[in-house]
Short mmCIF file of C-alpha atoms and ligand atoms in Angstrom, two decimals:
data_model
loop_
_atom_site.label_atom_id
_atom_site.label_comp_id
_atom_site.label_asym_id
_atom_site.label_seq_id
_atom_site.Cartn_x
_atom_site.Cartn_y
_atom_site.Cartn_z
CA UNK A 1 23.07 11.90 -16.75
CA UNK A 2 20.18 10.02 -15.38
CA UNK A 3 17.53 11.84 -14.29
CA UNK A 4 14.64 9.82 -11.36
CA UNK A 5 11.83 10.89 -9.70
CA UNK A 6 10.83 10.10 -6.47
CA UNK A 7 7.03 10.83 -5.03
CA UNK A 8 4.82 9.52 -2.28
CA UNK A 9 3.08 9.84 0.69
CA UNK A 10 3.51 9.42 4.43
CA UNK A 11 2.48 10.19 7.23
CA UNK A 12 4.40 8.77 10.17
CA UNK A 13 7.39 9.36 7.99
CA UNK A 14 7.97 5.67 7.73
CA UNK A 15 7.71 4.86 3.96
CA UNK A 16 9.61 8.21 3.69
CA UNK A 17 12.75 6.59 5.13
CA UNK A 18 12.55 3.09 3.79
CA UNK A 19 12.26 5.33 0.27
CA UNK A 20 15.73 7.32 1.79
CA UNK A 21 17.73 4.19 1.73
CA UNK A 22 16.30 2.65 -1.00
CA UNK A 23 17.40 5.37 -3.18
CA UNK A 24 20.78 6.29 -1.99
CA UNK A 25 23.06 4.18 -4.20
CA UNK A 26 21.08 6.63 -7.07
CA UNK A 27 21.77 9.63 -4.48
CA UNK A 28 25.92 8.99 -4.60
CA UNK A 29 26.52 8.48 -7.97
CA UNK A 30 27.67 12.16 -9.15
CA UNK A 31 25.60 10.51 -13.01
CA UNK A 32 22.59 10.89 -11.35
CA UNK A 33 19.57 12.96 -10.14
CA UNK A 34 17.18 11.84 -7.91
CA UNK A 35 14.13 14.72 -7.06
CA UNK A 36 12.20 13.55 -3.77
CA UNK A 37 9.00 15.21 -3.82
CA UNK A 38 5.92 14.34 -0.90
CA UNK A 39 1.89 14.63 -2.22
CA UNK A 40 0.43 16.42 0.52
CA UNK A 41 -3.27 16.49 -0.01
CA UNK A 42 -4.66 20.48 0.13
CA UNK A 43 -6.42 19.43 3.71
CA UNK A 44 -4.17 17.12 5.74
CA UNK A 45 -5.06 13.75 7.57
CA UNK A 46 -4.18 14.12 11.47
CA UNK A 47 -1.36 12.30 12.68
CA UNK A 48 -1.40 10.26 14.97
CA UNK A 49 -5.27 9.90 14.18
CA UNK A 50 -8.33 10.49 16.22
CA UNK A 51 -10.29 7.46 16.20
CA UNK A 52 -13.40 8.12 14.51
CA UNK A 53 -11.19 9.62 11.88
CA UNK A 54 -9.29 6.71 11.23
CA UNK A 55 -12.92 5.22 11.25
CA UNK A 56 -14.85 8.23 9.11
CA UNK A 57 -11.83 7.52 5.68
CA UNK A 58 -12.91 3.99 5.39
CA UNK A 59 -15.97 4.84 2.38
CA UNK A 60 -13.81 7.13 0.63
CA UNK A 61 -10.60 5.00 0.42
CA UNK A 62 -12.55 1.60 -0.17
CA UNK A 63 -14.18 3.48 -3.10
CA UNK A 64 -11.72 5.07 -4.81
CA UNK A 65 -12.56 8.84 -3.96
CA UNK A 66 -10.17 11.10 -5.21
CA UNK A 67 -9.90 14.18 -2.26
CA UNK A 68 -8.04 17.35 -4.26
CA UNK A 69 -3.83 17.59 -3.31
CA UNK A 70 -2.26 20.50 -3.70
CA UNK A 71 -0.57 20.72 -7.58
CA UNK A 72 3.22 18.90 -8.10
CA UNK A 73 5.31 22.24 -8.77
CA UNK A 74 5.83 23.70 -12.23
CA UNK A 75 9.91 22.59 -12.12
CA UNK A 76 9.27 19.24 -11.23
CA UNK A 77 5.97 18.29 -14.02
CA UNK A 78 7.52 19.34 -16.85
CA UNK A 79 10.61 17.47 -16.48
CA UNK A 80 10.72 13.89 -18.33
CA UNK A 81 12.76 11.19 -16.02
CA UNK A 82 13.83 8.32 -16.98
CA UNK A 83 12.43 6.25 -13.80
CA UNK A 84 9.53 7.02 -11.37
CA UNK A 85 9.67 5.37 -7.32
CA UNK A 86 6.28 5.35 -6.41
CA UNK A 87 5.56 5.06 -2.54
CA UNK A 88 2.54 4.57 -1.65
CA UNK A 89 0.70 3.35 1.50
CA UNK A 90 -3.06 1.44 1.95
CA UNK A 91 -5.72 2.48 3.61
CA UNK A 92 -8.39 -0.03 4.16
CA UNK A 93 -7.28 -2.88 1.25
CA UNK A 94 -7.16 0.08 -1.25
CA UNK A 95 -4.51 2.93 -2.01
CA UNK A 96 -4.30 5.63 0.72
CA UNK A 97 -6.45 8.56 -0.54
CA UNK A 98 -3.85 10.85 -1.45
CA UNK A 99 -2.64 8.48 -3.39
CA UNK A 100 -5.34 8.11 -5.56
CA UNK A 101 -6.14 11.08 -5.69
CA UNK A 102 -3.00 11.50 -7.57
CA UNK A 103 -3.83 8.79 -9.91
CA UNK A 104 -6.50 9.96 -10.75
CA UNK A 105 -5.27 13.58 -11.13
CA UNK A 106 -4.50 15.73 -14.67
CA UNK A 107 -0.58 15.86 -12.79
CA UNK A 108 0.08 12.63 -13.19
CA UNK A 109 -1.16 11.73 -16.56
CA UNK A 110 1.40 14.26 -17.35
CA UNK A 111 4.54 13.44 -15.09
CA UNK A 112 3.73 9.35 -15.38
CA UNK A 113 3.37 9.17 -19.01
CA UNK A 114 5.16 7.05 -21.04
CA UNK A 115 7.98 6.62 -17.75
CA UNK A 116 9.05 3.77 -16.51
CA UNK A 117 8.01 3.26 -12.87
CA UNK A 118 8.92 1.45 -9.96
CA UNK A 119 5.99 0.88 -7.05
CA UNK A 120 7.24 0.78 -3.46
CA UNK A 121 4.54 0.07 -0.82
CA UNK A 122 5.45 0.70 3.07
CA UNK A 123 1.46 -0.80 4.43
CA UNK A 124 0.74 -3.44 7.11
CA UNK A 125 0.70 -6.34 5.09
CA UNK A 126 -1.96 -6.69 2.89
CA UNK A 127 -1.44 -4.88 -0.20
CA UNK A 128 -1.86 -7.53 -2.83
CA UNK A 129 -5.02 -6.50 -4.25
CA UNK A 130 -4.17 -2.77 -3.59
CA UNK A 131 -1.43 -3.29 -6.57
CA UNK A 132 -3.87 -4.57 -8.92
CA UNK A 133 -6.00 -1.49 -8.71
CA UNK A 134 -2.64 1.03 -8.69
CA UNK A 135 -1.48 -1.34 -11.72
CA UNK A 136 -5.75 -0.69 -13.45
CA UNK A 137 -4.71 3.42 -12.68
CA UNK A 138 -0.69 3.77 -14.14
CA UNK A 139 -2.24 2.09 -16.73
CA UNK A 140 -4.63 5.21 -17.23
CA UNK A 141 -1.79 6.94 -16.68
CA UNK A 142 0.50 5.49 -19.48
CA UNK A 143 3.16 4.35 -17.23
CA UNK A 144 5.51 1.27 -17.93
CA UNK A 145 5.62 -0.92 -14.84
CA UNK A 146 9.16 -2.19 -14.49
CA UNK A 147 9.29 -2.65 -10.89
CA UNK A 148 7.44 -3.41 -7.42
CA UNK A 149 8.65 -3.64 -3.93
CA UNK A 150 6.77 -4.26 -0.51
CA UNK A 151 7.48 -3.72 2.80
CA UNK A 152 5.83 -4.84 5.34
CA UNK A 153 5.20 -5.51 9.06
CA UNK A 154 6.82 -8.97 8.96
CA UNK A 155 5.06 -10.68 12.57
CA UNK A 156 1.78 -12.73 12.63
CA UNK A 157 -1.37 -11.26 11.52
CA UNK A 158 -2.63 -10.63 14.67
CA UNK A 159 -0.03 -9.05 16.35
CA UNK A 160 0.72 -6.32 13.73
CA UNK A 161 -3.61 -5.57 13.99
CA UNK A 162 -2.67 -4.99 17.10
CA UNK A 163 0.12 -2.78 16.77
CA UNK A 164 -0.69 -0.53 14.25
CA UNK A 165 -3.88 0.18 16.05
CA UNK A 166 -1.00 1.38 18.73
CA UNK A 167 0.72 3.32 16.37
CA UNK A 168 -1.83 4.96 14.39
CA UNK A 169 -4.17 5.72 17.61
CA UNK A 170 -0.59 6.89 19.75
CA UNK A 171 1.35 7.69 17.21
CA UNK A 172 4.69 6.79 18.67
CA UNK A 173 6.07 3.20 16.23
CA UNK A 174 7.58 1.89 20.08
CA UNK A 175 6.47 -1.78 21.27
CA UNK A 176 3.02 -1.58 23.69
CA UNK A 177 2.76 -2.26 26.52
CA UNK A 178 6.42 -3.00 26.45
CA UNK A 179 5.81 -6.85 25.51
CA UNK A 180 4.85 -6.82 21.55
CA UNK A 181 7.14 -5.99 19.17
CA UNK A 182 7.69 -2.73 17.18
CA UNK A 183 4.75 -1.96 14.73
CA UNK A 184 4.86 -1.82 10.98
CA UNK A 185 7.90 -2.22 9.01
CA UNK A 186 11.72 -3.69 10.52
CA UNK A 187 14.44 -1.30 11.63
CA UNK A 188 16.42 -3.87 9.59
CA UNK A 189 13.94 -3.87 6.45
CA UNK A 190 14.04 -0.35 6.24
CA UNK A 191 17.83 -0.12 7.38
CA UNK A 192 18.67 -2.91 4.56
CA UNK A 193 16.51 -1.04 1.67
CA UNK A 194 19.15 -0.07 0.19
CA UNK A 195 20.30 -3.67 -1.26
CA UNK A 196 17.11 -3.05 -4.16
CA UNK A 197 18.64 0.44 -4.85
CA UNK A 198 21.51 -1.25 -6.04
CA UNK A 199 19.18 -3.40 -8.35
CA UNK A 200 17.41 -0.47 -9.82
CA UNK A 201 20.69 1.37 -10.60
CA UNK A 202 22.20 -1.78 -12.73
CA UNK A 203 19.09 -1.41 -14.74
CA UNK A 204 18.52 2.20 -15.15
CA UNK A 205 22.46 2.38 -15.90
CA UNK A 206 22.16 -1.06 -18.79
CA UNK A 207 18.96 0.75 -20.13
CA UNK A 208 16.44 -1.98 -19.54
CA UNK A 209 14.57 -2.78 -16.76
CA UNK A 210 13.15 -6.05 -18.12
CA UNK A 211 14.70 -8.79 -15.76
CA UNK A 212 14.80 -6.71 -13.15
CA UNK A 213 11.66 -7.20 -10.82
CA UNK A 214 12.74 -11.60 -11.15
CA UNK A 215 16.01 -9.56 -9.61
CA UNK A 216 13.84 -7.88 -6.85
CA UNK A 217 12.06 -11.14 -6.29
CA UNK A 218 15.29 -13.46 -5.36
CA UNK A 219 16.12 -10.88 -3.21
CA UNK A 220 13.40 -10.71 -1.10
CA UNK A 221 11.50 -7.30 -2.50
CA UNK A 222 8.05 -9.51 -2.29
CA UNK A 223 7.25 -12.36 0.22
CA UNK A 224 3.51 -13.57 0.31
CA UNK A 225 2.13 -15.13 2.80
CA UNK A 226 -0.78 -17.11 0.14
CA UNK A 227 -3.14 -16.67 3.28
CA UNK A 228 -2.70 -13.15 3.21
CA UNK A 229 -4.49 -13.43 -0.72
CA UNK A 230 -7.26 -15.23 0.30
CA UNK A 231 -7.87 -12.64 3.52
CA UNK A 232 -7.71 -9.90 1.04
CA UNK A 233 -9.63 -11.02 -1.32
CA UNK A 234 -12.54 -11.62 1.49
CA UNK A 235 -11.53 -8.18 2.61
CA UNK A 236 -12.80 -6.79 -0.63
CA UNK A 237 -16.04 -8.73 -1.12
CA UNK A 238 -16.87 -7.60 2.34
CA UNK A 239 -15.22 -4.25 1.83
CA UNK A 240 -16.96 -3.43 -0.88
CA UNK A 241 -20.47 -4.19 -0.19
CA UNK A 242 -19.74 -1.99 3.39
CA UNK A 243 -18.51 1.03 2.11
CA UNK A 244 -21.02 1.61 -0.85
CA UNK A 245 -23.47 1.50 1.95
CA UNK A 246 -22.31 3.38 4.15
CA UNK A 247 -21.22 5.71 1.82
CA UNK A 248 -25.10 6.20 0.29
CA UNK A 249 -26.52 6.68 3.67
CA UNK A 250 -24.03 9.24 4.59
CA UNK A 251 -24.97 11.24 0.67
CA UNK A 252 -28.50 12.19 3.13
CA UNK A 253 -27.21 11.74 6.52
CA UNK A 254 -23.92 12.55 8.21
CA UNK A 255 -25.76 11.15 11.30
CA UNK A 256 -26.48 8.31 10.01
CA UNK A 257 -23.05 7.53 8.47
CA UNK A 258 -21.05 7.72 11.82
CA UNK A 259 -23.97 5.20 13.43
CA UNK A 260 -23.20 2.78 10.37
CA UNK A 261 -19.64 3.45 11.05
CA UNK A 262 -19.78 1.77 14.34
CA UNK A 263 -21.28 -0.60 13.03
CA UNK A 264 -18.53 -1.43 11.17
CA UNK A 265 -16.78 -1.14 13.45
CA UNK A 266 -17.63 -3.67 15.79
CA UNK A 267 -18.27 -5.88 12.23
CA UNK A 268 -14.58 -5.06 11.68
CA UNK A 269 -13.63 -6.65 15.11
CA UNK A 270 -15.55 -9.94 14.50
CA UNK A 271 -14.23 -9.77 11.26
CA UNK A 272 -11.06 -10.01 12.30
CA UNK A 273 -10.88 -12.25 16.02
CA UNK A 274 -13.47 -14.58 14.82
CA UNK A 275 -14.31 -14.72 11.23
CA UNK A 276 -10.53 -15.12 9.10
CA UNK A 277 -8.97 -17.63 12.05
CA UNK A 278 -12.05 -19.98 11.42
CA UNK A 279 -11.34 -18.65 7.09
CA UNK A 280 -7.97 -19.46 7.74
CA UNK A 281 -8.92 -23.48 9.60
CA UNK A 282 -10.20 -23.71 6.49
CA UNK A 283 -7.34 -22.19 4.31
CA UNK A 284 -5.12 -25.26 5.98
CA UNK A 285 -7.70 -27.89 5.15
CA UNK A 286 -8.02 -27.00 1.56
CA UNK A 287 -4.17 -25.91 1.49
CA UNK A 288 -3.28 -29.61 -0.65
CA UNK A 289 -5.60 -29.88 -3.01
CA UNK A 290 -5.34 -26.19 -4.33
CA UNK A 291 -1.20 -26.25 -3.55
CA UNK A 292 -1.00 -25.20 -7.19
CA UNK A 293 -3.21 -22.44 -7.51
CA UNK A 294 -1.64 -20.90 -4.86
CA UNK A 295 1.75 -21.14 -6.19
CA UNK A 296 0.34 -20.00 -9.92
CA UNK A 297 -1.42 -16.52 -7.75
CA UNK A 298 2.26 -16.20 -5.70
CA UNK A 299 4.14 -15.68 -9.08
CA UNK A 300 1.74 -13.61 -10.44
CA UNK A 301 1.64 -11.40 -7.16
CA UNK A 302 5.42 -10.90 -6.95
CA UNK A 303 5.29 -9.61 -10.82
CA UNK A 304 3.82 -6.95 -12.20
CA UNK A 305 1.90 -7.76 -15.12
CA UNK A 306 -1.73 -6.73 -14.61
CA UNK A 307 -4.42 -9.69 -15.85
C1 FMN B 1 -6.83 4.69 7.97
C2 FMN B 1 -5.85 3.47 7.62
C3 FMN B 1 -5.57 2.51 7.19
C4 FMN B 1 -5.03 1.09 6.55
N1 FMN B 1 -5.08 -0.09 5.95
C5 FMN B 1 -4.45 -0.74 6.15
C6 FMN B 1 -5.02 -2.21 4.75
O1 FMN B 1 -5.61 -2.23 4.14
N2 FMN B 1 -3.70 -3.15 4.67
C7 FMN B 1 -2.45 -2.24 5.37
O2 FMN B 1 -1.97 -3.63 4.59
N3 FMN B 1 -2.30 -1.57 6.33
C8 FMN B 1 -2.89 -1.06 6.70
N4 FMN B 1 -2.65 0.67 7.09
C9 FMN B 1 -0.71 1.10 7.12
C10 FMN B 1 -0.62 2.17 6.46
O3 FMN B 1 -0.97 0.65 4.82
C11 FMN B 1 1.28 1.89 6.40
O4 FMN B 1 1.89 1.45 6.49
C12 FMN B 1 0.29 2.53 7.54
O5 FMN B 1 -0.29 4.37 7.61
C13 FMN B 1 2.24 3.89 7.95
O6 FMN B 1 2.45 4.83 6.54
P1 FMN B 1 2.99 5.93 6.42
O7 FMN B 1 4.38 6.16 5.81
O8 FMN B 1 2.60 7.13 5.96
O9 FMN B 1 2.67 6.59 8.04
C14 FMN B 1 -3.92 1.71 6.78
C15 FMN B 1 -3.42 2.68 7.54
C16 FMN B 1 -4.05 3.51 7.83
C17 FMN B 1 -4.17 4.88 7.82
#
């Protein structure tokens, strides 16, 4: 009998749905016991988001400052698992606060220690550097990262920016104005998530995860658009400055924090609609000279290695 634990945090339920489908081949196997547990912050984040709250979580998300979660129940915590499937979402190019808080807490040190783990992310599309942050936190927990699957919105980047705001602030995963595509991960990708569960199950019972990631990647588990790597890197550079400043100002004056968050919002709009297209043109112009480097980067971010 194999025992599998699915741990995740999801607000809208999208990631929960992805994971339920993904583990269905394991769930339906009588030789497998699957436990699913959702990480819960002590003070929940409201969904749909209030626009101000959406901005308020920026500094702490990016700086990876933890906030308390409810403890993992003892009956889940005190068991040893053959595999952990760890579902996370991205907030401001970093692990969402509940996920970061879990990985930095004592429960994770107990649960994840010396256990094979597969990360599954359900984000808009900019997750590659967040995965690097997750990898480092997993090293601290002595977890053994054996796989990664990324579920993203596959529409054009700027379209997904518009539609995700409609979803996060409005609360409904519907077509904005009736003309934009549905936000988030497509129904097709969500419905077909079980195909990855089949691969995972095979390796779980073979008692070796050695070539599992290659198989998952060949089946489309990690599709990377190279421009998004470049955007993620630039975004991290810029966010590190803004978040540190806003956090520091906020410690002395909550009013000034709000003021700076408003500046940040204007800056973000400028960056998305002016700066990113310029970087995109430069990226296209320099694509050929950097081709070998881009290929190498894609291979690396599709893997479970940590540089
Ligand atoms: C505050 C906030 C910031 C986000 N920042 C990012 C981001 O930087 N990159 C990204 O790909 N998705 C980002 N997202 C989208 C989430 O990763 C995720 O796809 C979405 O919140 C749905 O997740 P759910 O399963 O928790 O409902 C953000 C969402 C929120 C709420």
